CSV table of N, CA and C in Angstrom, one decimal:
chain,number,residue,atom,x,y,z
J,20,MET,N,19.7,-16.7,56.2
J,20,MET,CA,20.0,-16.7,54.8
J,20,MET,C,18.6,-16.9,54.1
J,21,LYS,N,18.4,-16.0,53.1
J,21,LYS,CA,17.2,-16.2,52.3
J,21,LYS,C,17.6,-16.7,51.0
J,22,VAL,N,17.1,-17.9,50.6
J,22,VAL,CA,17.4,-18.5,49.3
J,22,VAL,C,16.2,-18.2,48.4
J,23,GLU,N,16.5,-17.6,47.2
J,23,GLU,CA,15.5,-17.2,46.3
J,23,GLU,C,15.3,-18.2,45.2
J,24,GLY,N,16.1,-19.2,45.1
J,24,GLY,CA,15.9,-20.2,44.0
J,24,GLY,C,17.3,-20.8,43.6
J,25,ILE,N,17.2,-21.8,42.7
J,25,ILE,CA,18.4,-22.4,42.1
J,25,ILE,C,18.6,-21.7,40.8
J,26,THR,N,19.5,-20.8,40.7
J,26,THR,CA,19.6,-20.0,39.5
J,26,THR,C,20.9,-20.1,38.7
J,27,TRP,N,21.8,-20.9,39.2
J,27,TRP,CA,23.1,-21.2,38.5
J,27,TRP,C,23.3,-22.6,38.3
J,28,HIS,N,23.6,-23.0,37.0
J,28,HIS,CA,23.8,-24.4,36.7
J,28,HIS,C,25.0,-24.4,35.8
J,29,ALA,N,25.8,-25.5,36.0
J,29,ALA,CA,27.0,-25.6,35.2
J,29,ALA,C,27.2,-27.1,34.8
J,30,ILE,N,27.7,-27.3,33.6
J,30,ILE,CA,28.0,-28.7,33.2
J,30,ILE,C,29.4,-28.6,32.5
J,31,VAL,N,30.1,-29.7,32.7
J,31,VAL,CA,31.4,-29.9,32.1
J,31,VAL,C,31.3,-30.9,31.0
J,32,LEU,N,31.7,-30.5,29.8
J,32,LEU,CA,31.6,-31.4,28.7
J,32,LEU,C,32.8,-31.5,27.8
J,33,GLU,N,33.1,-32.7,27.3
J,33,GLU,CA,34.2,-32.8,26.4
J,33,GLU,C,33.9,-32.1,25.1
J,34,ALA,N,34.9,-31.9,24.3
J,34,ALA,CA,34.9,-31.0,23.1
J,34,ALA,C,33.6,-31.1,22.2
J,35,GLU,N,33.4,-32.4,21.8
J,35,GLU,CA,32.2,-32.6,20.9
J,35,GLU,C,30.9,-32.3,21.6
J,36,ALA,N,30.7,-32.7,22.8
J,36,ALA,CA,29.5,-32.4,23.5
J,36,ALA,C,29.4,-31.0,23.9
J,37,PHE,N,30.5,-30.3,24.2
J,37,PHE,CA,30.5,-28.9,24.4
J,37,PHE,C,30.0,-28.1,23.2
J,38,ALA,N,30.5,-28.4,22.0
J,38,ALA,CA,30.1,-27.7,20.8
J,38,ALA,C,28.7,-28.0,20.5
J,39,SER,N,28.2,-29.2,20.6
J,39,SER,CA,26.8,-29.5,20.2
J,39,SER,C,25.9,-28.9,21.2
J,40,THR,N,26.2,-28.9,22.5
J,40,THR,CA,25.3,-28.3,23.5
J,40,THR,C,25.3,-26.7,23.3
J,41,ARG,N,26.4,-26.2,23.0
J,41,ARG,CA,26.5,-24.7,22.7
J,41,ARG,C,25.6,-24.4,21.5
J,42,ARG,N,25.7,-25.2,20.5
J,42,ARG,CA,24.8,-25.0,19.3
J,42,ARG,C,23.3,-25.1,19.7
J,43,LEU,N,23.0,-26.1,20.5
J,43,LEU,CA,21.6,-26.3,21.0
J,43,LEU,C,21.1,-25.0,21.7
J,44,LEU,N,21.9,-24.5,22.6
J,44,LEU,CA,21.5,-23.3,23.4
J,44,LEU,C,21.4,-22.1,22.5
J,45,THR,N,22.3,-21.9,21.5
J,45,THR,CA,22.3,-20.7,20.7
J,45,THR,C,21.3,-20.9,19.5
J,46,GLU,N,21.4,-21.9,18.7
J,46,GLU,CA,20.6,-22.1,17.5
J,46,GLU,C,19.2,-22.5,17.7
J,47,THR,N,19.0,-23.4,18.7
J,47,THR,CA,17.6,-24.0,18.9
J,47,THR,C,16.9,-23.2,20.0
J,48,MET,N,17.6,-22.9,21.1
J,48,MET,CA,16.9,-22.2,22.2
J,48,MET,C,17.0,-20.7,22.1
J,49,GLY,N,17.8,-20.2,21.2
J,49,GLY,CA,17.9,-18.7,21.0
J,49,GLY,C,18.7,-17.9,22.1
J,50,LEU,N,19.5,-18.6,22.9
J,50,LEU,CA,20.3,-17.9,23.9
J,50,LEU,C,21.6,-17.4,23.3
J,51,SER,N,22.0,-16.3,23.8
J,51,SER,CA,23.3,-15.7,23.4
J,51,SER,C,24.3,-15.7,24.5
J,52,PRO,N,25.5,-16.1,24.3
J,52,PRO,CA,26.5,-16.1,25.4
J,52,PRO,C,26.7,-14.7,25.9
J,53,MET,N,26.8,-14.5,27.2
J,53,MET,CA,27.0,-13.2,27.8
J,53,MET,C,28.5,-13.0,28.0
J,54,VAL,N,29.2,-14.1,28.3
J,54,VAL,CA,30.6,-14.1,28.5
J,54,VAL,C,31.2,-15.4,27.8
J,55,GLU,N,32.3,-15.3,27.1
J,55,GLU,CA,33.0,-16.4,26.5
J,55,GLU,C,34.5,-16.3,26.6
J,56,MET,N,35.1,-17.4,26.9
J,56,MET,CA,36.5,-17.6,26.9
J,56,MET,C,36.8,-19.0,26.3
J,57,GLU,N,38.0,-19.3,26.0
J,57,GLU,CA,38.3,-20.6,25.5
J,57,GLU,C,37.8,-21.7,26.5
J,58,GLY,N,36.9,-22.6,26.1
J,58,GLY,CA,36.4,-23.6,26.9
J,58,GLY,C,35.4,-23.2,27.9
J,59,TRP,N,34.8,-22.0,27.8
J,59,TRP,CA,33.8,-21.6,28.7
J,59,TRP,C,32.8,-20.7,28.0
J,60,SER,N,31.5,-20.9,28.2
J,60,SER,CA,30.5,-20.1,27.7
J,60,SER,C,29.4,-19.9,28.8
J,61,LEU,N,29.1,-18.7,29.1
J,61,LEU,CA,28.1,-18.3,30.1
J,61,LEU,C,26.9,-17.8,29.4
J,62,PHE,N,25.7,-18.4,29.7
J,62,PHE,CA,24.4,-17.9,29.1
J,62,PHE,C,23.5,-17.5,30.2
J,63,GLY,N,23.0,-16.2,30.0
J,63,GLY,CA,22.0,-15.7,31.0
J,63,GLY,C,20.6,-15.8,30.4
J,64,MET,N,19.7,-15.9,31.2
J,64,MET,CA,18.3,-16.0,30.8
J,64,MET,C,17.5,-14.8,31.4
J,65,PRO,N,16.4,-14.5,30.8
J,65,PRO,CA,15.6,-13.3,31.3
J,65,PRO,C,15.2,-13.3,32.8
J,66,ASN,N,15.0,-14.5,33.3
J,66,ASN,CA,14.6,-14.6,34.7
J,66,ASN,C,15.8,-14.5,35.7
J,67,GLY,N,17.0,-14.3,35.2
J,67,GLY,CA,18.2,-14.3,36.0
J,67,GLY,C,19.0,-15.6,36.1
J,68,SER,N,18.4,-16.7,35.6
J,68,SER,CA,19.1,-17.9,35.7
J,68,SER,C,20.3,-17.9,34.8
J,69,ILE,N,21.3,-18.7,35.1
J,69,ILE,CA,22.6,-18.8,34.3
J,69,ILE,C,22.9,-20.2,34.1
J,70,ILE,N,23.4,-20.6,32.9
J,70,ILE,CA,24.0,-21.9,32.7
J,70,ILE,C,25.4,-21.6,32.1
J,71,ASP,N,26.4,-22.3,32.7
J,71,ASP,CA,27.7,-22.3,32.3
J,71,ASP,C,28.1,-23.6,31.6
J,72,LEU,N,28.7,-23.5,30.4
J,72,LEU,CA,29.2,-24.7,29.8
J,72,LEU,C,30.8,-24.6,30.0
J,73,TYR,N,31.4,-25.7,30.5
J,73,TYR,CA,32.8,-25.7,30.7
J,73,TYR,C,33.4,-26.9,29.9
J,74,ALA,N,34.6,-26.7,29.4
J,74,ALA,CA,35.4,-27.8,28.9
J,74,ALA,C,36.3,-28.2,30.1
J,75,PRO,N,36.7,-29.4,30.2
J,75,PRO,CA,37.4,-29.9,31.4
J,75,PRO,C,38.7,-29.0,31.7
J,76,GLU,N,39.4,-28.6,30.7
J,76,GLU,CA,40.6,-27.8,30.9
J,76,GLU,C,40.3,-26.4,31.5
J,77,ALA,N,39.1,-25.9,31.1
J,77,ALA,CA,38.7,-24.6,31.7
J,77,ALA,C,38.4,-24.7,33.2
J,78,VAL,N,37.8,-25.8,33.6
J,78,VAL,CA,37.4,-26.0,35.0
J,78,VAL,C,38.7,-26.1,35.8
J,79,ALA,N,39.7,-26.8,35.3
J,79,ALA,CA,41.0,-26.9,36.0
J,79,ALA,C,41.6,-25.6,36.4
J,80,GLY,N,41.5,-24.6,35.4
J,80,GLY,CA,42.0,-23.3,35.7
J,80,GLY,C,41.2,-22.4,36.5
J,81,MET,N,39.8,-22.6,36.4
J,81,MET,CA,38.9,-21.6,37.0
J,81,MET,C,38.4,-22.2,38.4
J,82,CYS,N,38.3,-23.5,38.5
J,82,CYS,CA,37.7,-24.1,39.7
J,82,CYS,C,38.6,-25.2,40.1
J,83,PRO,N,39.8,-25.0,40.7
J,83,PRO,CA,40.7,-26.0,41.1
J,83,PRO,C,40.1,-27.1,42.0
J,84,TRP,N,39.0,-26.9,42.6
J,84,TRP,CA,38.4,-27.9,43.5
J,84,TRP,C,37.5,-28.8,42.7
J,85,GLY,N,37.3,-28.5,41.4
J,85,GLY,CA,36.5,-29.3,40.5
J,85,GLY,C,35.0,-29.0,40.6
J,86,LEU,N,34.2,-29.6,39.8
J,86,LEU,CA,32.8,-29.4,39.8
J,86,LEU,C,32.1,-30.7,39.8
J,87,ASN,N,32.3,-31.4,40.9
J,87,ASN,CA,31.7,-32.7,41.1
J,87,ASN,C,32.0,-33.7,39.9
J,88,ASP,N,31.0,-34.3,39.4
J,88,ASP,CA,31.2,-35.2,38.2
J,88,ASP,C,30.8,-34.5,37.0
J,89,GLY,N,30.9,-33.2,37.0
J,89,GLY,CA,30.6,-32.4,35.8
J,89,GLY,C,29.2,-31.7,35.8
J,90,VAL,N,28.5,-31.8,36.9
J,90,VAL,CA,27.2,-31.1,37.1
J,90,VAL,C,27.2,-30.4,38.4
J,91,VAL,N,26.9,-29.1,38.4
J,91,VAL,CA,26.9,-28.4,39.7
J,91,VAL,C,25.8,-27.3,39.6
J,92,PHE,N,25.2,-26.9,40.7
J,92,PHE,CA,24.2,-25.8,40.7
J,92,PHE,C,24.4,-24.9,41.9
J,93,GLY,N,23.8,-23.7,41.8
J,93,GLY,CA,24.0,-22.7,42.8
J,93,GLY,C,22.7,-22.1,43.2
J,94,PHE,N,22.7,-21.7,44.5
J,94,PHE,CA,21.5,-21.0,45.1
J,94,PHE,C,21.6,-19.5,45.0
J,95,ARG,N,20.5,-18.9,44.6
J,95,ARG,CA,20.5,-17.4,44.7
J,95,ARG,C,20.1,-17.0,46.1
J,96,VAL,N,21.0,-16.1,46.7
J,96,VAL,CA,20.8,-15.6,48.0
J,96,VAL,C,20.6,-14.1,48.0
J,97,ASP,N,20.0,-13.6,49.0
J,97,ASP,CA,19.8,-12.1,49.1
J,97,ASP,C,21.1,-11.4,49.5
J,98,ASP,N,22.0,-12.0,50.3
J,98,ASP,CA,23.2,-11.3,50.7
J,98,ASP,C,24.3,-12.4,50.8
J,99,ILE,N,25.2,-12.3,49.8
J,99,ILE,CA,26.2,-13.4,49.6
J,99,ILE,C,27.2,-13.4,50.7
J,100,GLU,N,27.6,-12.2,51.3
J,100,GLU,CA,28.5,-12.2,52.4
J,100,GLU,C,27.9,-12.9,53.7
J,101,ALA,N,26.7,-12.5,54.0
J,101,ALA,CA,26.0,-13.1,55.1
J,101,ALA,C,25.8,-14.6,54.9
J,102,ALA,N,25.4,-15.0,53.7
J,102,ALA,CA,25.2,-16.4,53.4
J,102,ALA,C,26.5,-17.2,53.5
J,103,SER,N,27.6,-16.6,53.1
J,103,SER,CA,28.9,-17.2,53.3
J,103,SER,C,29.3,-17.5,54.7
J,104,GLN,N,29.0,-16.5,55.6
J,104,GLN,CA,29.3,-16.7,57.0
J,104,GLN,C,28.4,-17.8,57.6
J,105,GLU,N,27.1,-17.8,57.2
J,105,GLU,CA,26.2,-18.9,57.7
J,105,GLU,C,26.6,-20.3,57.2
J,106,LEU,N,27.1,-20.4,56.0
J,106,LEU,CA,27.5,-21.7,55.5
J,106,LEU,C,28.8,-22.1,56.2
J,107,ALA,N,29.7,-21.2,56.4
J,107,ALA,CA,30.9,-21.6,57.2
J,107,ALA,C,30.6,-22.0,58.6
J,108,ALA,N,29.7,-21.3,59.3
J,108,ALA,CA,29.2,-21.6,60.6
J,108,ALA,C,28.6,-23.0,60.7
J,109,ALA,N,27.9,-23.4,59.5
J,109,ALA,CA,27.3,-24.7,59.5
J,109,ALA,C,28.2,-25.8,59.1
J,110,GLY,N,29.5,-25.5,59.0
J,110,GLY,CA,30.5,-26.5,58.7
J,110,GLY,C,30.9,-26.7,57.3
J,111,CYS,N,30.4,-25.9,56.4
J,111,CYS,CA,30.7,-26.0,55.0
J,111,CYS,C,32.0,-25.3,54.7
J,112,GLU,N,32.8,-25.9,53.8
J,112,GLU,CA,34.1,-25.3,53.4
J,112,GLU,C,33.9,-24.3,52.3
J,113,LEU,N,34.2,-23.0,52.5
J,113,LEU,CA,34.2,-22.0,51.5
J,113,LEU,C,35.3,-22.2,50.5
J,114,LEU,N,35.1,-22.2,49.2
J,114,LEU,CA,36.1,-22.4,48.2
J,114,LEU,C,36.3,-21.1,47.5
J,115,GLY,N,37.5,-20.5,47.7
J,115,GLY,CA,37.8,-19.2,47.1
J,115,GLY,C,37.0,-18.1,47.7
J,116,GLY,N,37.2,-16.9,47.1
J,116,GLY,CA,36.5,-15.7,47.6
J,116,GLY,C,35.2,-15.5,46.9
J,117,VAL,N,34.6,-14.4,47.2
J,117,VAL,CA,33.4,-13.9,46.4
J,117,VAL,C,33.9,-13.3,45.2
J,118,ASN,N,33.4,-13.7,44.0
J,118,ASN,CA,33.8,-13.2,42.7
J,118,ASN,C,32.6,-12.3,42.2
J,119,VAL,N,33.0,-11.3,41.4
J,119,VAL,CA,32.0,-10.4,40.9
J,119,VAL,C,32.2,-10.3,39.4
J,120,ILE,N,31.1,-10.4,38.7
J,120,ILE,CA,31.1,-10.1,37.2
J,120,ILE,C,30.3,-8.8,37.1
J,121,GLU,N,31.0,-7.7,37.1
J,121,GLU,CA,30.3,-6.3,37.2
J,121,GLU,C,29.4,-6.1,36.0
J,122,GLN,N,29.7,-6.5,34.8
J,122,GLN,CA,28.8,-6.2,33.7
J,122,GLN,C,27.5,-7.0,33.8
J,123,LEU,N,27.4,-8.0,34.6
J,123,LEU,CA,26.2,-8.7,34.9
J,123,LEU,C,25.5,-8.4,36.2
J,124,ASN,N,26.2,-7.5,37.0
J,124,ASN,CA,25.7,-7.2,38.4
J,124,ASN,C,25.5,-8.4,39.2
J,125,TYR,N,26.5,-9.3,39.2
J,125,TYR,CA,26.4,-10.7,39.7
J,125,TYR,C,27.6,-11.0,40.5
J,126,SER,N,27.4,-11.6,41.7
J,126,SER,CA,28.4,-12.2,42.5
J,126,SER,C,28.2,-13.6,42.8
J,127,TRP,N,29.3,-14.4,42.9
J,127,TRP,CA,29.2,-15.8,43.2
J,127,TRP,C,30.4,-16.3,44.0
J,128,ARG,N,30.1,-17.5,44.6
J,128,ARG,CA,31.1,-18.2,45.4
J,128,ARG,C,30.8,-19.7,45.4
J,129,HIS,N,31.8,-20.5,45.5
J,129,HIS,CA,31.6,-22.0,45.6
J,129,HIS,C,31.8,-22.4,47.0
J,130,PHE,N,31.2,-23.5,47.4
J,130,PHE,CA,31.4,-24.1,48.7
J,130,PHE,C,31.2,-25.6,48.6
J,131,ARG,N,31.9,-26.3,49.6
J,131,ARG,CA,31.7,-27.7,49.6
J,131,ARG,C,30.7,-28.0,50.7
J,132,GLY,N,29.6,-28.7,50.4
J,132,GLY,CA,28.6,-29.1,51.3
J,132,GLY,C,29.0,-30.2,52.2
J,133,PRO,N,28.2,-30.5,53.2
J,133,PRO,CA,28.5,-31.6,54.1
J,133,PRO,C,28.5,-33.0,53.4
J,134,ASP,N,27.9,-33.1,52.2
J,134,ASP,CA,28.0,-34.3,51.4
J,134,ASP,C,29.2,-34.5,50.6
J,135,GLY,N,30.1,-33.4,50.6
J,135,GLY,CA,31.3,-33.5,49.9
J,135,GLY,C,31.2,-32.9,48.5
J,136,HIS,N,30.0,-32.6,48.0
J,136,HIS,CA,29.8,-32.0,46.7
J,136,HIS,C,30.0,-30.5,46.7
J,137,VAL,N,30.4,-30.0,45.6
J,137,VAL,CA,30.6,-28.5,45.4
J,137,VAL,C,29.3,-27.9,44.9
J,138,TYR,N,28.9,-26.8,45.5
J,138,TYR,CA,27.7,-26.0,45.2
J,138,TYR,C,28.1,-24.6,45.0
J,139,GLY,N,27.2,-23.8,44.6
J,139,GLY,CA,27.5,-22.3,44.6
J,139,GLY,C,26.4,-21.5,45.2
J,140,ILE,N,26.8,-20.3,45.6
J,140,ILE,CA,25.8,-19.3,46.0
J,140,ILE,C,26.0,-18.1,45.1
J,141,ASN,N,25.0,-17.4,44.8
J,141,ASN,CA,25.1,-16.2,43.9
J,141,ASN,C,24.1,-15.1,44.3
J,142,GLN,N,24.5,-13.9,44.0
J,142,GLN,CA,23.6,-12.8,44.3
J,142,GLN,C,23.5,-11.9,43.1
J,143,GLN,N,22.3,-11.5,42.7
J,143,GLN,CA,22.1,-10.5,41.6
J,143,GLN,C,22.0,-9.2,42.3
J,144,HIS,N,22.7,-8.2,41.9
J,144,HIS,CA,22.7,-6.9,42.5
J,144,HIS,C,21.8,-5.9,41.8
């Protein structure tokens, strides 16, 4: 597996913190959400990094295994299918299947590491 960097970051925030952090990202940092749903905003950056803001209720529906204590990150890999197999062989628990966001040319998957924390892998196509 070739890891290219840590390019996905997510934080889970209660309503007030979610709104103020979203304002910080849009109004101060000049980022625009690439995808939005109730309780979830995905921001992409020019270098391919992504930050997701989640409300707790959105996490429950999208990631039933949870996102640690509200902070999670993911590794960019060159081949998400091969990386998934290597993680499983190393004893990691794969959580869900490989997901694709076609408009972003982006695939991702979560896994539980040997420390019990949830992480992600992702591939830019």
